[in-house]
Structure formats: structure tokens, C-alpha cells
CSV table of C-alpha atoms in Angstrom, one decimal:
chain,number,residue,atom,x,y,z
I,1,UNK,CA,-178.1,-151.8,32.7
I,2,UNK,CA,-174.3,-150.8,33.1
I,3,UNK,CA,-172.5,-153.2,35.1
I,4,UNK,CA,-170.3,-150.3,36.8
I,5,UNK,CA,-173.8,-149.1,38.2
I,6,UNK,CA,-174.6,-152.5,39.7
I,7,UNK,CA,-173.8,-151.4,43.5
I,8,UNK,CA,-173.9,-154.0,46.1
I,9,UNK,CA,-175.7,-151.8,48.4
I,10,UNK,CA,-178.8,-152.4,46.3
I,11,UNK,CA,-181.0,-154.6,48.4
I,12,UNK,CA,-183.0,-155.3,45.2
I,13,UNK,CA,-180.0,-157.2,44.0
I,14,UNK,CA,-178.1,-158.6,47.1
I,15,UNK,CA,-178.6,-158.9,50.8
I,16,UNK,CA,-176.6,-157.4,53.3
I,17,UNK,CA,-174.7,-160.7,54.0
I,18,UNK,CA,-174.0,-161.0,50.2
I,19,UNK,CA,-172.7,-157.5,50.0
I,20,UNK,CA,-170.1,-158.3,52.7
I,21,UNK,CA,-168.7,-161.3,51.1
I,22,UNK,CA,-168.5,-160.2,47.4
I,23,UNK,CA,-164.8,-159.8,46.5
I,24,UNK,CA,-163.9,-156.3,45.5
I,25,UNK,CA,-160.1,-156.2,44.0
I,26,UNK,CA,-158.0,-153.4,45.2
I,27,UNK,CA,-154.8,-153.8,43.3
I,28,UNK,CA,-155.4,-151.6,40.3
I,29,UNK,CA,-156.1,-147.6,40.5
I,30,UNK,CA,-157.9,-145.3,38.3
I,31,UNK,CA,-154.7,-143.6,36.9
I,32,UNK,CA,-153.2,-147.1,36.0
I,33,UNK,CA,-156.2,-147.9,33.7
I,34,UNK,CA,-155.9,-144.5,32.2
I,35,UNK,CA,-152.2,-145.1,31.5
I,36,UNK,CA,-153.0,-148.6,29.9
I,37,UNK,CA,-155.8,-146.9,27.6
I,38,UNK,CA,-153.6,-144.0,26.8
I,39,UNK,CA,-150.7,-146.2,25.8
I,40,UNK,CA,-153.1,-148.5,23.9
I,41,UNK,CA,-154.4,-145.8,21.7
I,42,UNK,CA,-151.0,-144.2,21.1
I,43,UNK,CA,-149.8,-147.5,20.0
I,44,UNK,CA,-152.6,-147.9,17.8
I,45,UNK,CA,-152.3,-144.7,16.0
I,46,UNK,CA,-148.4,-145.0,15.7
I,47,UNK,CA,-149.2,-148.2,13.8
I,48,UNK,CA,-151.6,-146.5,11.6
I,49,UNK,CA,-149.2,-143.6,11.0
I,50,UNK,CA,-146.2,-146.2,10.1
I,51,UNK,CA,-148.5,-148.0,7.5
I,52,UNK,CA,-149.2,-144.7,6.2
I,53,UNK,CA,-145.6,-143.6,5.4
I,54,UNK,CA,-144.6,-147.0,4.2
I,55,UNK,CA,-147.2,-147.5,1.6
I,56,UNK,CA,-144.3,-148.1,-1.0
I,57,UNK,CA,-143.0,-150.8,1.0
I,58,UNK,CA,-146.3,-152.5,1.5
I,59,UNK,CA,-147.1,-152.3,-2.3
I,60,UNK,CA,-143.9,-154.3,-3.0
I,61,UNK,CA,-144.4,-156.9,-0.3
I,62,UNK,CA,-148.0,-157.5,-1.8
I,63,UNK,CA,-146.9,-157.5,-5.4
I,64,UNK,CA,-144.3,-160.2,-4.4
I,65,UNK,CA,-146.9,-162.4,-3.1
I,66,UNK,CA,-149.0,-161.6,-6.1
I,67,UNK,CA,-146.1,-163.0,-8.3
I,68,UNK,CA,-145.6,-166.2,-5.9
I,69,UNK,CA,-148.0,-169.3,-6.7
I,70,UNK,CA,-148.4,-169.9,-3.0
I,71,UNK,CA,-148.5,-166.1,-2.1
I,72,UNK,CA,-151.3,-165.8,-4.7
I,73,UNK,CA,-153.2,-168.8,-3.5
I,74,UNK,CA,-152.9,-167.7,0.2
I,75,UNK,CA,-154.0,-164.2,-0.7
I,76,UNK,CA,-157.0,-165.3,-2.5
I,77,UNK,CA,-158.1,-167.7,0.1
I,78,UNK,CA,-157.5,-164.9,2.7
I,79,UNK,CA,-159.7,-162.7,0.7
I,80,UNK,CA,-162.5,-165.4,0.2
I,81,UNK,CA,-162.7,-165.9,3.9
I,82,UNK,CA,-162.7,-162.1,4.7
I,83,UNK,CA,-165.4,-161.7,2.3
I,84,UNK,CA,-167.4,-164.2,4.0
I,85,UNK,CA,-166.6,-162.9,7.3
I,86,UNK,CA,-167.6,-159.4,6.4
I,87,UNK,CA,-170.8,-160.9,4.9
I,88,UNK,CA,-171.6,-162.8,7.9
I,89,UNK,CA,-171.0,-159.8,9.9
I,90,UNK,CA,-173.4,-157.7,8.1
I,91,UNK,CA,-176.1,-160.7,8.5
I,92,UNK,CA,-175.6,-160.7,12.2
I,93,UNK,CA,-176.0,-157.0,12.3
I,94,UNK,CA,-179.4,-157.5,10.6
I,95,UNK,CA,-180.2,-160.2,13.2
I,96,UNK,CA,-179.3,-158.0,16.1
I,97,UNK,CA,-181.5,-155.6,15.3
I,98,UNK,CA,-184.6,-157.9,14.9
I,99,UNK,CA,-183.6,-159.6,18.3
I,100,UNK,CA,-186.0,-159.0,21.2
I,101,UNK,CA,-185.9,-160.6,24.7
I,102,UNK,CA,-189.0,-162.5,25.6
I,103,UNK,CA,-190.7,-160.8,28.6
I,104,UNK,CA,-191.6,-162.4,31.9
I,105,UNK,CA,-194.6,-164.3,32.1
I,106,UNK,CA,-197.0,-164.2,35.1
I,107,UNK,CA,-196.2,-166.1,38.3
I,108,UNK,CA,-198.8,-168.7,37.6
I,109,UNK,CA,-197.4,-169.2,34.1
I,110,UNK,CA,-193.7,-169.7,35.6
I,111,UNK,CA,-192.4,-173.6,35.6
I,112,UNK,CA,-191.0,-175.1,38.7
I,113,UNK,CA,-187.3,-175.1,38.5
I,114,UNK,CA,-184.2,-176.8,40.0
I,115,UNK,CA,-181.5,-174.6,40.2
I,116,UNK,CA,-178.1,-176.5,40.5
I,117,UNK,CA,-175.1,-174.5,41.8
I,118,UNK,CA,-171.8,-176.9,41.4
I,119,UNK,CA,-168.7,-175.6,43.6
I,120,UNK,CA,-165.0,-176.4,43.7
I,121,UNK,CA,-162.7,-174.4,45.8
I,122,UNK,CA,-164.9,-171.5,45.5
I,123,UNK,CA,-164.6,-170.2,49.1
I,124,UNK,CA,-167.2,-167.7,50.3
I,125,UNK,CA,-168.2,-166.6,46.6
I,126,UNK,CA,-170.7,-169.7,46.7
I,127,UNK,CA,-172.2,-168.2,49.8
I,128,UNK,CA,-172.8,-165.0,47.8
I,129,UNK,CA,-173.9,-166.8,44.8
I,130,UNK,CA,-176.8,-168.9,46.9
I,131,UNK,CA,-178.2,-165.7,48.7
I,132,UNK,CA,-178.6,-164.0,45.3
I,133,UNK,CA,-180.8,-166.9,44.1
I,134,UNK,CA,-182.7,-167.2,47.3
I,135,UNK,CA,-183.6,-163.4,46.8
I,136,UNK,CA,-185.0,-163.7,43.5
I,137,UNK,CA,-188.5,-162.9,43.0
I,138,UNK,CA,-189.1,-166.1,41.7
I,139,UNK,CA,-192.4,-168.0,43.4
I,140,UNK,CA,-190.9,-169.7,46.3
I,141,UNK,CA,-192.9,-172.7,46.0
I,142,UNK,CA,-191.7,-173.2,42.2
I,143,UNK,CA,-188.0,-172.8,43.3
I,144,UNK,CA,-185.4,-175.5,44.0
I,145,UNK,CA,-182.1,-175.0,45.0
I,146,UNK,CA,-179.3,-177.7,44.9
I,147,UNK,CA,-175.8,-176.5,46.0
I,148,UNK,CA,-173.0,-179.6,45.2
I,149,UNK,CA,-169.7,-179.1,46.9
I,150,UNK,CA,-167.6,-181.1,44.4
I,151,UNK,CA,-164.8,-182.4,47.0
I,152,UNK,CA,-163.5,-179.0,47.5
I,153,UNK,CA,-159.8,-178.6,49.4
I,154,UNK,CA,-160.8,-175.2,50.9
I,155,UNK,CA,-163.6,-173.6,52.9
I,156,UNK,CA,-166.3,-174.0,50.1
I,157,UNK,CA,-168.4,-176.5,52.3
I,158,UNK,CA,-168.3,-174.3,55.3
I,159,UNK,CA,-169.9,-171.5,53.2
I,160,UNK,CA,-172.3,-173.9,51.8
I,161,UNK,CA,-173.5,-174.7,55.3
I,162,UNK,CA,-173.6,-171.2,56.4
I,163,UNK,CA,-176.2,-170.7,53.6
I,164,UNK,CA,-178.2,-173.5,54.5
I,165,UNK,CA,-178.3,-172.4,57.9
I,166,UNK,CA,-179.5,-169.1,57.0
I,167,UNK,CA,-182.0,-170.2,54.1
I,168,UNK,CA,-183.3,-173.5,55.6
I,169,UNK,CA,-185.1,-175.8,53.5
I,170,UNK,CA,-185.3,-173.3,50.8
I,171,UNK,CA,-181.5,-175.0,49.8
I,172,UNK,CA,-180.5,-178.4,49.7
I,173,UNK,CA,-176.7,-178.7,50.5
I,174,UNK,CA,-175.0,-181.9,49.1
I,175,UNK,CA,-171.0,-182.9,49.4
I,176,UNK,CA,-169.7,-185.3,46.7
I,177,UNK,CA,-167.2,-187.8,48.5
I,178,UNK,CA,-164.4,-186.7,46.0
I,179,UNK,CA,-163.8,-184.2,43.6
I,180,UNK,CA,-165.1,-185.8,40.2
I,181,UNK,CA,-165.5,-182.7,38.3
I,182,UNK,CA,-168.4,-180.4,37.3
I,183,UNK,CA,-170.0,-182.7,35.0
I,184,UNK,CA,-170.4,-185.1,37.7
I,185,UNK,CA,-171.9,-182.5,40.1
I,186,UNK,CA,-174.4,-181.5,37.4
I,187,UNK,CA,-175.3,-185.0,36.8
I,188,UNK,CA,-176.0,-185.4,40.6
I,189,UNK,CA,-178.0,-182.3,40.3
I,190,UNK,CA,-180.2,-183.5,37.1
I,191,UNK,CA,-181.1,-186.7,38.8
I,192,UNK,CA,-182.1,-185.3,42.0
I,193,UNK,CA,-184.0,-182.0,40.6
I,194,UNK,CA,-187.6,-182.3,40.5
I,195,UNK,CA,-188.1,-179.1,38.4
I,196,UNK,CA,-189.5,-179.1,34.7
I,197,UNK,CA,-186.7,-176.8,34.1
I,198,UNK,CA,-183.0,-177.0,35.2
I,199,UNK,CA,-180.9,-173.8,35.8
I,200,UNK,CA,-177.3,-174.1,36.1
I,201,UNK,CA,-175.4,-171.4,38.1
I,202,UNK,CA,-171.5,-171.2,38.6
I,203,UNK,CA,-170.6,-170.7,42.1
I,204,UNK,CA,-168.7,-167.5,41.6
I,205,UNK,CA,-171.6,-165.7,40.0
I,206,UNK,CA,-174.5,-163.2,41.3
I,207,UNK,CA,-177.7,-163.1,39.7
I,208,UNK,CA,-180.2,-160.1,39.7
I,209,UNK,CA,-183.7,-160.1,41.3
I,210,UNK,CA,-185.6,-161.0,38.0
I,211,UNK,CA,-182.9,-163.0,36.3
I,212,UNK,CA,-184.4,-166.3,36.8
I,213,UNK,CA,-188.2,-165.5,35.5
I,214,UNK,CA,-186.9,-163.7,32.7
I,215,UNK,CA,-184.5,-166.9,31.8
I,216,UNK,CA,-187.2,-169.7,31.9
I,217,UNK,CA,-189.9,-167.5,30.4
I,218,UNK,CA,-188.9,-168.5,26.7
I,219,UNK,CA,-190.1,-172.4,27.6
I,220,UNK,CA,-193.5,-171.0,28.3
I,221,UNK,CA,-193.8,-168.9,25.2
I,222,UNK,CA,-192.1,-171.2,22.8
I,223,UNK,CA,-192.6,-175.0,23.1
I,224,UNK,CA,-189.7,-175.6,20.7
I,225,UNK,CA,-187.2,-174.1,23.1
I,226,UNK,CA,-185.2,-176.8,24.9
I,227,UNK,CA,-182.4,-174.3,26.4
I,228,UNK,CA,-181.8,-170.7,27.3
I,229,UNK,CA,-178.3,-168.9,27.3
I,230,UNK,CA,-178.4,-165.9,30.3
I,231,UNK,CA,-176.6,-162.6,29.7
I,232,UNK,CA,-173.1,-163.0,31.2
I,233,UNK,CA,-171.4,-159.8,32.6
I,234,UNK,CA,-168.2,-159.3,34.7
I,235,UNK,CA,-168.5,-159.0,38.5
I,236,UNK,CA,-164.8,-157.9,39.4
I,237,UNK,CA,-164.4,-155.2,36.7
I,238,UNK,CA,-164.0,-152.2,39.1
I,239,UNK,CA,-160.4,-152.1,39.7
I,240,UNK,CA,-158.5,-155.0,37.9
I,241,UNK,CA,-157.3,-154.6,34.3
I,242,UNK,CA,-158.2,-157.7,32.9
I,243,UNK,CA,-161.9,-157.9,33.9
I,244,UNK,CA,-162.3,-154.4,32.2
I,245,UNK,CA,-161.4,-155.8,29.2
I,246,UNK,CA,-163.1,-159.0,29.5
I,247,UNK,CA,-166.4,-157.0,30.8
I,248,UNK,CA,-166.3,-155.2,27.2
I,249,UNK,CA,-165.8,-158.5,25.5
I,250,UNK,CA,-168.5,-160.2,27.1
I,251,UNK,CA,-170.8,-157.6,25.9
I,252,UNK,CA,-169.9,-158.3,22.6
I,253,UNK,CA,-170.0,-162.1,22.9
I,254,UNK,CA,-173.3,-161.8,24.6
I,255,UNK,CA,-175.4,-158.9,23.7
I,256,UNK,CA,-174.2,-158.8,20.1
I,257,UNK,CA,-173.4,-162.5,19.0
I,258,UNK,CA,-175.7,-164.4,21.0
I,259,UNK,CA,-178.6,-161.9,20.2
I,260,UNK,CA,-178.0,-162.9,16.4
I,261,UNK,CA,-177.7,-166.8,17.2
I,262,UNK,CA,-180.9,-166.5,19.1
I,263,UNK,CA,-182.8,-165.2,16.0
I,264,UNK,CA,-181.7,-168.2,14.2
I,265,UNK,CA,-183.0,-170.4,17.3
I,266,UNK,CA,-179.2,-171.7,17.4
I,267,UNK,CA,-177.1,-170.1,20.2
I,268,UNK,CA,-174.2,-172.3,20.1
I,269,UNK,CA,-173.1,-172.5,23.9
I,270,UNK,CA,-175.3,-171.9,26.6
I,271,UNK,CA,-172.7,-170.4,29.5
I,272,UNK,CA,-172.1,-172.2,32.6
I,273,UNK,CA,-172.4,-168.9,34.6
I,274,UNK,CA,-176.3,-169.1,33.4
I,275,UNK,CA,-178.3,-171.5,31.6
I,276,UNK,CA,-181.6,-173.3,31.7
I,277,UNK,CA,-182.3,-176.5,30.0
I,278,UNK,CA,-186.1,-178.1,29.7
I,279,UNK,CA,-186.2,-181.5,31.9
I,280,UNK,CA,-187.1,-183.7,28.9
I,281,UNK,CA,-184.4,-182.6,26.7
I,282,UNK,CA,-181.9,-183.0,29.5
I,283,UNK,CA,-182.7,-186.6,30.0
I,284,UNK,CA,-182.9,-187.3,26.3
I,285,UNK,CA,-179.3,-186.8,25.9
I,286,UNK,CA,-178.2,-187.1,29.7
I,287,UNK,CA,-176.6,-190.9,29.1
I,288,UNK,CA,-174.6,-189.7,26.3
I,289,UNK,CA,-173.5,-186.5,28.0
I,290,UNK,CA,-172.3,-188.0,31.1
I,291,UNK,CA,-170.4,-190.9,29.4
I,292,UNK,CA,-169.0,-188.4,26.2
I,293,UNK,CA,-165.4,-189.2,25.2
I,294,UNK,CA,-163.2,-187.3,23.1
I,295,UNK,CA,-160.2,-189.3,21.7
I,296,UNK,CA,-160.8,-192.3,24.0
I,297,UNK,CA,-160.8,-190.2,27.3
I,298,UNK,CA,-163.7,-188.9,29.3
I,299,UNK,CA,-164.7,-185.4,28.7
I,300,UNK,CA,-164.5,-183.3,31.9
I,301,UNK,CA,-164.6,-179.8,30.3
I,302,UNK,CA,-167.1,-178.1,27.9
I,303,UNK,CA,-170.1,-179.7,29.7
I,304,UNK,CA,-171.9,-176.5,28.7
I,305,UNK,CA,-171.2,-176.4,25.0
I,306,UNK,CA,-171.8,-180.2,24.8
I,307,UNK,CA,-175.2,-180.0,26.2
I,308,UNK,CA,-176.1,-177.2,24.1
I,309,UNK,CA,-175.0,-179.2,21.2
I,310,UNK,CA,-176.9,-182.5,22.2
I,311,UNK,CA,-180.1,-180.2,22.3
I,312,UNK,CA,-179.6,-178.6,19.1
I,313,UNK,CA,-179.2,-182.1,17.8
I,314,UNK,CA,-182.6,-183.1,18.9
I,315,UNK,CA,-183.9,-180.6,16.8
I,316,UNK,CA,-184.7,-177.9,19.6
I,317,UNK,CA,-184.2,-174.2,19.8
I,318,UNK,CA,-181.6,-172.8,22.1
I,319,UNK,CA,-182.2,-169.0,22.6
I,320,UNK,CA,-180.6,-166.2,24.6
I,321,UNK,CA,-182.4,-164.0,27.1
I,322,UNK,CA,-180.5,-160.2,27.1
I,323,UNK,CA,-182.9,-159.3,30.1
I,324,UNK,CA,-181.5,-162.4,32.4
I,325,UNK,CA,-178.2,-161.1,33.7
I,326,UNK,CA,-175.5,-162.9,35.7
I,327,UNK,CA,-172.5,-161.0,37.5
I,328,UNK,CA,-169.5,-163.7,37.1
I,329,UNK,CA,-165.9,-163.7,38.6
I,330,UNK,CA,-163.5,-163.6,35.9
I,331,UNK,CA,-159.6,-164.1,36.3
I,332,UNK,CA,-157.8,-161.2,37.3
I,333,UNK,CA,-154.1,-162.5,36.4
I,334,UNK,CA,-152.9,-163.5,32.9
I,335,UNK,CA,-152.0,-167.1,34.2
I,336,UNK,CA,-155.8,-167.7,34.6
I,337,UNK,CA,-156.8,-165.9,31.7
I,338,UNK,CA,-154.9,-168.1,29.7
I,339,UNK,CA,-155.9,-171.2,31.5
I,340,UNK,CA,-159.7,-170.4,31.0
I,341,UNK,CA,-159.2,-169.7,27.3
I,342,UNK,CA,-157.3,-172.8,26.8
I,343,UNK,CA,-160.3,-174.6,28.5
I,344,UNK,CA,-162.5,-173.0,26.2
I,345,UNK,CA,-160.5,-173.5,23.1
I,346,UNK,CA,-160.2,-177.3,23.6
I,347,UNK,CA,-164.2,-177.4,24.1
I,348,UNK,CA,-164.8,-175.2,20.9
I,349,UNK,CA,-162.4,-177.8,18.9
I,350,UNK,CA,-164.3,-180.8,20.4
I,351,UNK,CA,-167.7,-179.4,20.1
I,352,UNK,CA,-167.0,-178.2,16.6
I,353,UNK,CA,-166.1,-181.9,15.5
I,354,UNK,CA,-169.5,-183.2,17.1
I,355,UNK,CA,-171.4,-180.6,15.5
I,356,UNK,CA,-170.3,-181.3,12.2
I,357,UNK,CA,-171.8,-184.9,12.3
I,358,UNK,CA,-175.3,-183.5,12.4
I,359,UNK,CA,-175.4,-180.2,11.2
I,360,UNK,CA,-175.8,-180.9,7.9
I,361,UNK,CA,-178.3,-183.5,8.2
I,362,UNK,CA,-182.0,-183.4,8.6
I,363,UNK,CA,-181.7,-182.7,12.3
I,364,UNK,CA,-184.8,-180.3,12.8
I,365,UNK,CA,-187.7,-178.9,11.0
I,366,UNK,CA,-187.6,-175.7,9.0
I,367,UNK,CA,-184.6,-174.0,7.8
I,368,UNK,CA,-181.7,-175.0,8.6
I,369,UNK,CA,-179.3,-172.4,6.7
I,370,UNK,CA,-178.7,-170.0,9.8
I,371,UNK,CA,-177.6,-172.7,12.1
I,372,UNK,CA,-175.0,-174.1,9.5
I,373,UNK,CA,-173.7,-170.8,8.7
I,374,UNK,CA,-172.8,-170.4,12.5
I,375,UNK,CA,-171.0,-173.6,12.2
I,376,UNK,CA,-169.2,-172.8,9.2
I,377,UNK,CA,-168.2,-169.4,10.7
I,378,UNK,CA,-166.6,-171.1,13.8
I,379,UNK,CA,-165.4,-174.1,11.8
I,380,UNK,CA,-163.2,-171.9,9.3
I,381,UNK,CA,-161.7,-170.2,12.1
I,382,UNK,CA,-160.3,-173.5,13.4
I,383,UNK,CA,-159.2,-174.8,10.0
I,384,UNK,CA,-157.3,-171.4,9.0
I,385,UNK,CA,-155.5,-171.1,12.5
I,386,UNK,CA,-152.5,-173.0,11.5
I,387,UNK,CA,-152.0,-171.3,8.0
I,388,UNK,CA,-152.3,-167.8,9.5
I,389,UNK,CA,-149.8,-168.5,12.3
I,390,UNK,CA,-147.2,-169.8,9.6
I,391,UNK,CA,-147.8,-166.6,7.5
I,392,UNK,CA,-147.7,-164.4,10.6
I,393,UNK,CA,-144.3,-166.2,11.7
I,394,UNK,CA,-143.1,-165.6,7.9
I,395,UNK,CA,-144.3,-161.9,7.9
I,396,UNK,CA,-142.4,-161.1,11.1
I,397,UNK,CA,-139.4,-162.7,10.2
I,398,UNK,CA,-139.2,-161.2,6.3
I,399,UNK,CA,-140.8,-157.7,7.3
I,400,UNK,CA,-141.3,-157.0,11.1
I,401,UNK,CA,-141.9,-153.5,11.0
I,402,UNK,CA,-144.8,-154.1,8.3
I,403,UNK,CA,-146.2,-156.6,10.3
I,404,UNK,CA,-146.3,-154.9,13.2
I,405,UNK,CA,-147.7,-151.4,12.0
I,406,UNK,CA,-150.4,-153.6,9.6
I,407,UNK,CA,-151.3,-155.8,12.6
I,408,UNK,CA,-151.9,-152.5,14.9
I,409,UNK,CA,-154.0,-150.7,11.9
I,410,UNK,CA,-155.9,-154.0,11.7
I,411,UNK,CA,-156.8,-153.9,15.6
I,412,UNK,CA,-157.7,-150.3,15.3
I,413,UNK,CA,-160.1,-150.8,12.3
I,414,UNK,CA,-161.5,-154.3,13.4
I,415,UNK,CA,-161.9,-153.3,17.1
I,416,UNK,CA,-163.9,-150.0,16.2
I,417,UNK,CA,-167.1,-152.3,15.9
I,418,UNK,CA,-167.1,-153.3,19.4
I,419,UNK,CA,-166.0,-150.2,20.6
I,420,UNK,CA,-169.0,-148.3,19.3
I,421,UNK,CA,-171.2,-151.1,20.0
I,422,UNK,CA,-170.3,-150.8,23.8
I,423,UNK,CA,-170.2,-147.0,23.7
I,424,UNK,CA,-173.8,-146.8,22.4
I,425,UNK,CA,-175.2,-149.5,24.9
I,426,UNK,CA,-173.3,-148.5,27.9
I,427,UNK,CA,-170.0,-145.9,28.5
I,428,UNK,CA,-168.0,-144.5,25.8
I,429,UNK,CA,-165.0,-144.2,27.9
I,430,UNK,CA,-165.2,-147.7,29.1
I,431,UNK,CA,-165.6,-148.9,25.5
I,432,UNK,CA,-161.8,-148.2,24.6
I,433,UNK,CA,-160.9,-151.2,26.7
I,434,UNK,CA,-161.9,-153.2,23.5
I,435,UNK,CA,-158.9,-151.7,21.9
I,436,UNK,CA,-156.7,-153.0,24.9
I,437,UNK,CA,-158.3,-156.4,24.9
I,438,UNK,CA,-157.4,-156.9,21.0
I,439,UNK,CA,-154.0,-155.8,21.5
I,440,UNK,CA,-153.5,-158.3,24.4
I,441,UNK,CA,-155.1,-161.2,22.6
I,442,UNK,CA,-153.3,-160.5,19.2
I,443,UNK,CA,-149.7,-160.4,20.9
I,444,UNK,CA,-150.2,-161.9,24.2
I,445,UNK,CA,-153.0,-164.7,23.6
I,446,UNK,CA,-152.6,-165.6,20.1
I,447,UNK,CA,-151.1,-169.0,20.6
I,448,UNK,CA,-154.0,-170.2,22.6
I,449,UNK,CA,-156.0,-171.3,19.3
I,450,UNK,CA,-153.0,-173.4,18.1
I,451,UNK,CA,-152.3,-174.7,21.3
I,452,UNK,CA,-155.9,-175.8,22.1
I,453,UNK,CA,-156.3,-177.5,18.8
I,454,UNK,CA,-153.1,-179.5,19.2
I,455,UNK,CA,-154.0,-180.6,22.6
I,456,UNK,CA,-157.8,-180.8,22.4
I,457,UNK,CA,-157.4,-184.3,23.5
I,458,UNK,CA,-156.2,-183.5,27.2
I,459,UNK,CA,-158.7,-182.7,30.3
I,460,UNK,CA,-158.4,-181.0,33.4
I,461,UNK,CA,-160.3,-177.6,34.5
I,462,UNK,CA,-157.0,-175.7,35.1
I,463,UNK,CA,-158.4,-173.0,37.0
I,464,UNK,CA,-159.6,-174.4,40.1
I,465,UNK,CA,-157.2,-176.0,41.9
I,466,UNK,CA,-156.6,-173.2,44.1
I,467,UNK,CA,-159.5,-170.8,44.6
I,468,UNK,CA,-159.2,-167.4,43.5
I,469,UNK,CA,-159.1,-165.0,46.4
């Protein structure tokens, strides 16, 4: 299914009320998108051309590095990591082609579920979210919906009550006395919910009609399954530039990366936008999860990654369901984007450190090599962040033209894989956004990782103080 083909006039996905309240941005035109893509391609091709014309200069630069002990050591480490990353990519490709989502089981086999929707300063998007859940084809007598307003400062509570008025007893609307964070809202939902499976859905997300049944079917088919990650796509990608980039990035992150991870039973993060957890596994780690600390401070970010980690630590499988699709709202401005990435980056650092404490132990039955490779792939990226930043700055100072041209050529080569992946599955023209996203990330967001590592002890959601309208 193509996200761009999801129209909100399709009553199989959204009701008329939801259609009227889904935000459709109008600030970017088609011609602007074409200019951005054309400029990106011209820039990358220009970089490749400069590299070709400056081959003697590149040869001299590399030779000088080989003649320096530090330069030689750095080059050796770089090549070793590159070889590992390439081998890991080939391994992931193999895993991807062996992956198949689990088909929905029958209504009689489906478990009872509690869908928890925490919301803070989300405005009318929470109304659309709740209606999309209620319109699911999940058996109503097995579906419990808990909407929890986490002390919002805007009109979120109004829209929750509106959904409650229309849906009646199908929705329980609750309001926290004050803003205490998403983790606390979820914790309240876990303790109140009666379902055999907990489903968490972000309050700016819309699910398809068959999403819930597809999401929870793995618990019935595989008794070792402790959690399931949904397939996240971008909701607001019709006009704005950044969501167009993120939509292609999400496809790569979920439909490729998590498909491979799922084959190892070790999806590393169940996304807040859509995830399911077995009740027993949640309560087995709930005290540690709600009281989790980092550097002596309560953890109020990364609740999804933390829950995933704790369920993996129990030796349970964490799977991905490609056929359980959710459309989620993403930032349309640079400020919102980098704040989201900082939060993700800090969580990544924290949970990789937490995972290092059990991943090389006998934490589960059966083969553990795949899980350990997934961990090493992420951990190496974190460890090498500062050395590569230092080298990059050195390269810029000594040979700025060589740095710029080689970086652009690298983007052209490396990003061609996600471009081809998206083009094969969805749209060739939209796949080019992978190039634009890589240029943006390389030159505009490169500082996120080192900053997130240096400030991993800081808390704060960063992106929900003012509702995105």
C-alpha cells in the first residue's frame, strides 16, 4: 500500500468525522518539491564529478594518511567497521527476503486487548485517533479503549470528551491531575486495562481497519512472542518537505530494518506510534520500567525502547508486523525535527547501555548471535561518533573541497539502496526523497548524535509543549 494513495474519503479507514479533523498541510507546493529534488540530484552529481576530476588530490591525501601512524590506524579501523557494516547489510538483505508477516487469526482466536492512547497537547488529532481505533474490524466485545489526557494545556481534553460522547462506553476517557509524562500515563493505562494484550498508540496516529487484528495475531501463533512492533508510515506527507523525506526514511527503517530484526525475534524498538505487549510480560517488568533511572534521574523519555529492552531481557521474542499499518504525524519544521531526533538519540544511548548488561549473557533460550549482532551494529555507531566527527572537522579544515565532494559521492552511493528499495515497493519518483533526506541529515543534523551522547542524562519530551497545529 502506498501512503500517498491513502485518501481520507475512504470510509474503510476513517469515518467522516475523522476526515474532517485530519490535518492536511498546505504550505508547500508541488513545484517546490520538484525544485528541492532537482537541486539535490544536481548537487550529488556535481560532487561525483569533482571527485572524478580530483583523483590525484585524493590519492595524495590518502597516501599522507597511510604514512601517518594515527592516520593509518584510523583508516584501518574505518575499513574494519565498513567491512562489518557491509557484511551486516548483506545479512539483513537475506533476512528481509525470508521475512513474512503473520496473517490475521480468526475472531474467535483473537485475544482481548486494551488500547491505550496517552495524549499531551495533541488537539483534535486525538479525536481522529480514537475514531480510527473504534472503526477497526476488531471484535467489539474484545476491544477496550483507554484515552488518557496527560494534563494538556490545550483543547485535547475537549476532543477526548467529544470522542467519548460519540463512541459511548466503547471509550474510557481519563484525565491526569497534572502533566506527569507519557510513561506515567501509560502506567495508569496498564494498571487499569483488562486485556490479555496491551496496545499503545500515539495520539497523533491513525490506524487502518485491519491493523489491530494483524498486530496482535503473532501472540496467538507464537507463544514465545512478548511484544510486536507496528509498521509506521507518515500521515502528513502530501505537501510538506520534511514529512516527504521522513516517509521514505520510515519505510527503510520499518519495512527493511525491522523485518530483518523480526526474523531474529529481536526487534530493538517497538514504536510508540503502534506497539503491542503481552500482559504477563508487561507486569513482569512494570516496576523496573516505571522506576527506571539514568544517571540518578527518573527516565521520562524512551519508554517504548525501554519496554522493548526489558521484554527482550525476559527471553521473549519481539516481532514486527508489516501488515499492521499506522499513519503518524511528524514534524514539518527543522526545529521540531531535531528535537525529536535528540530525544530518540538520548534514548538510544541509554538503552544500548542497558542492553549491554544482558545481551552477552544467557538471557534467552536458543541462538543469541543475531541479537548480539544487532546490538553491536548500534553500539559501534555510538562508539565511533566522536572519532568520525573529529576526522570530519580535520578533513574540512585541511581539504574542504575534497571533503564536500567525497561526502556528496558517498551520499549518492549509500542512499541508492533505500532509493531502490522504496522505488521497488512504492514509487520511483518519491524514492528520490531518500537522497534529499541524506543530504539534510549529513549537513544539517550531523550534530544530533554527538549532542545526544553528551546530554544523554537530560530529560524532557521537547516536542509537545505546544501542540503542532
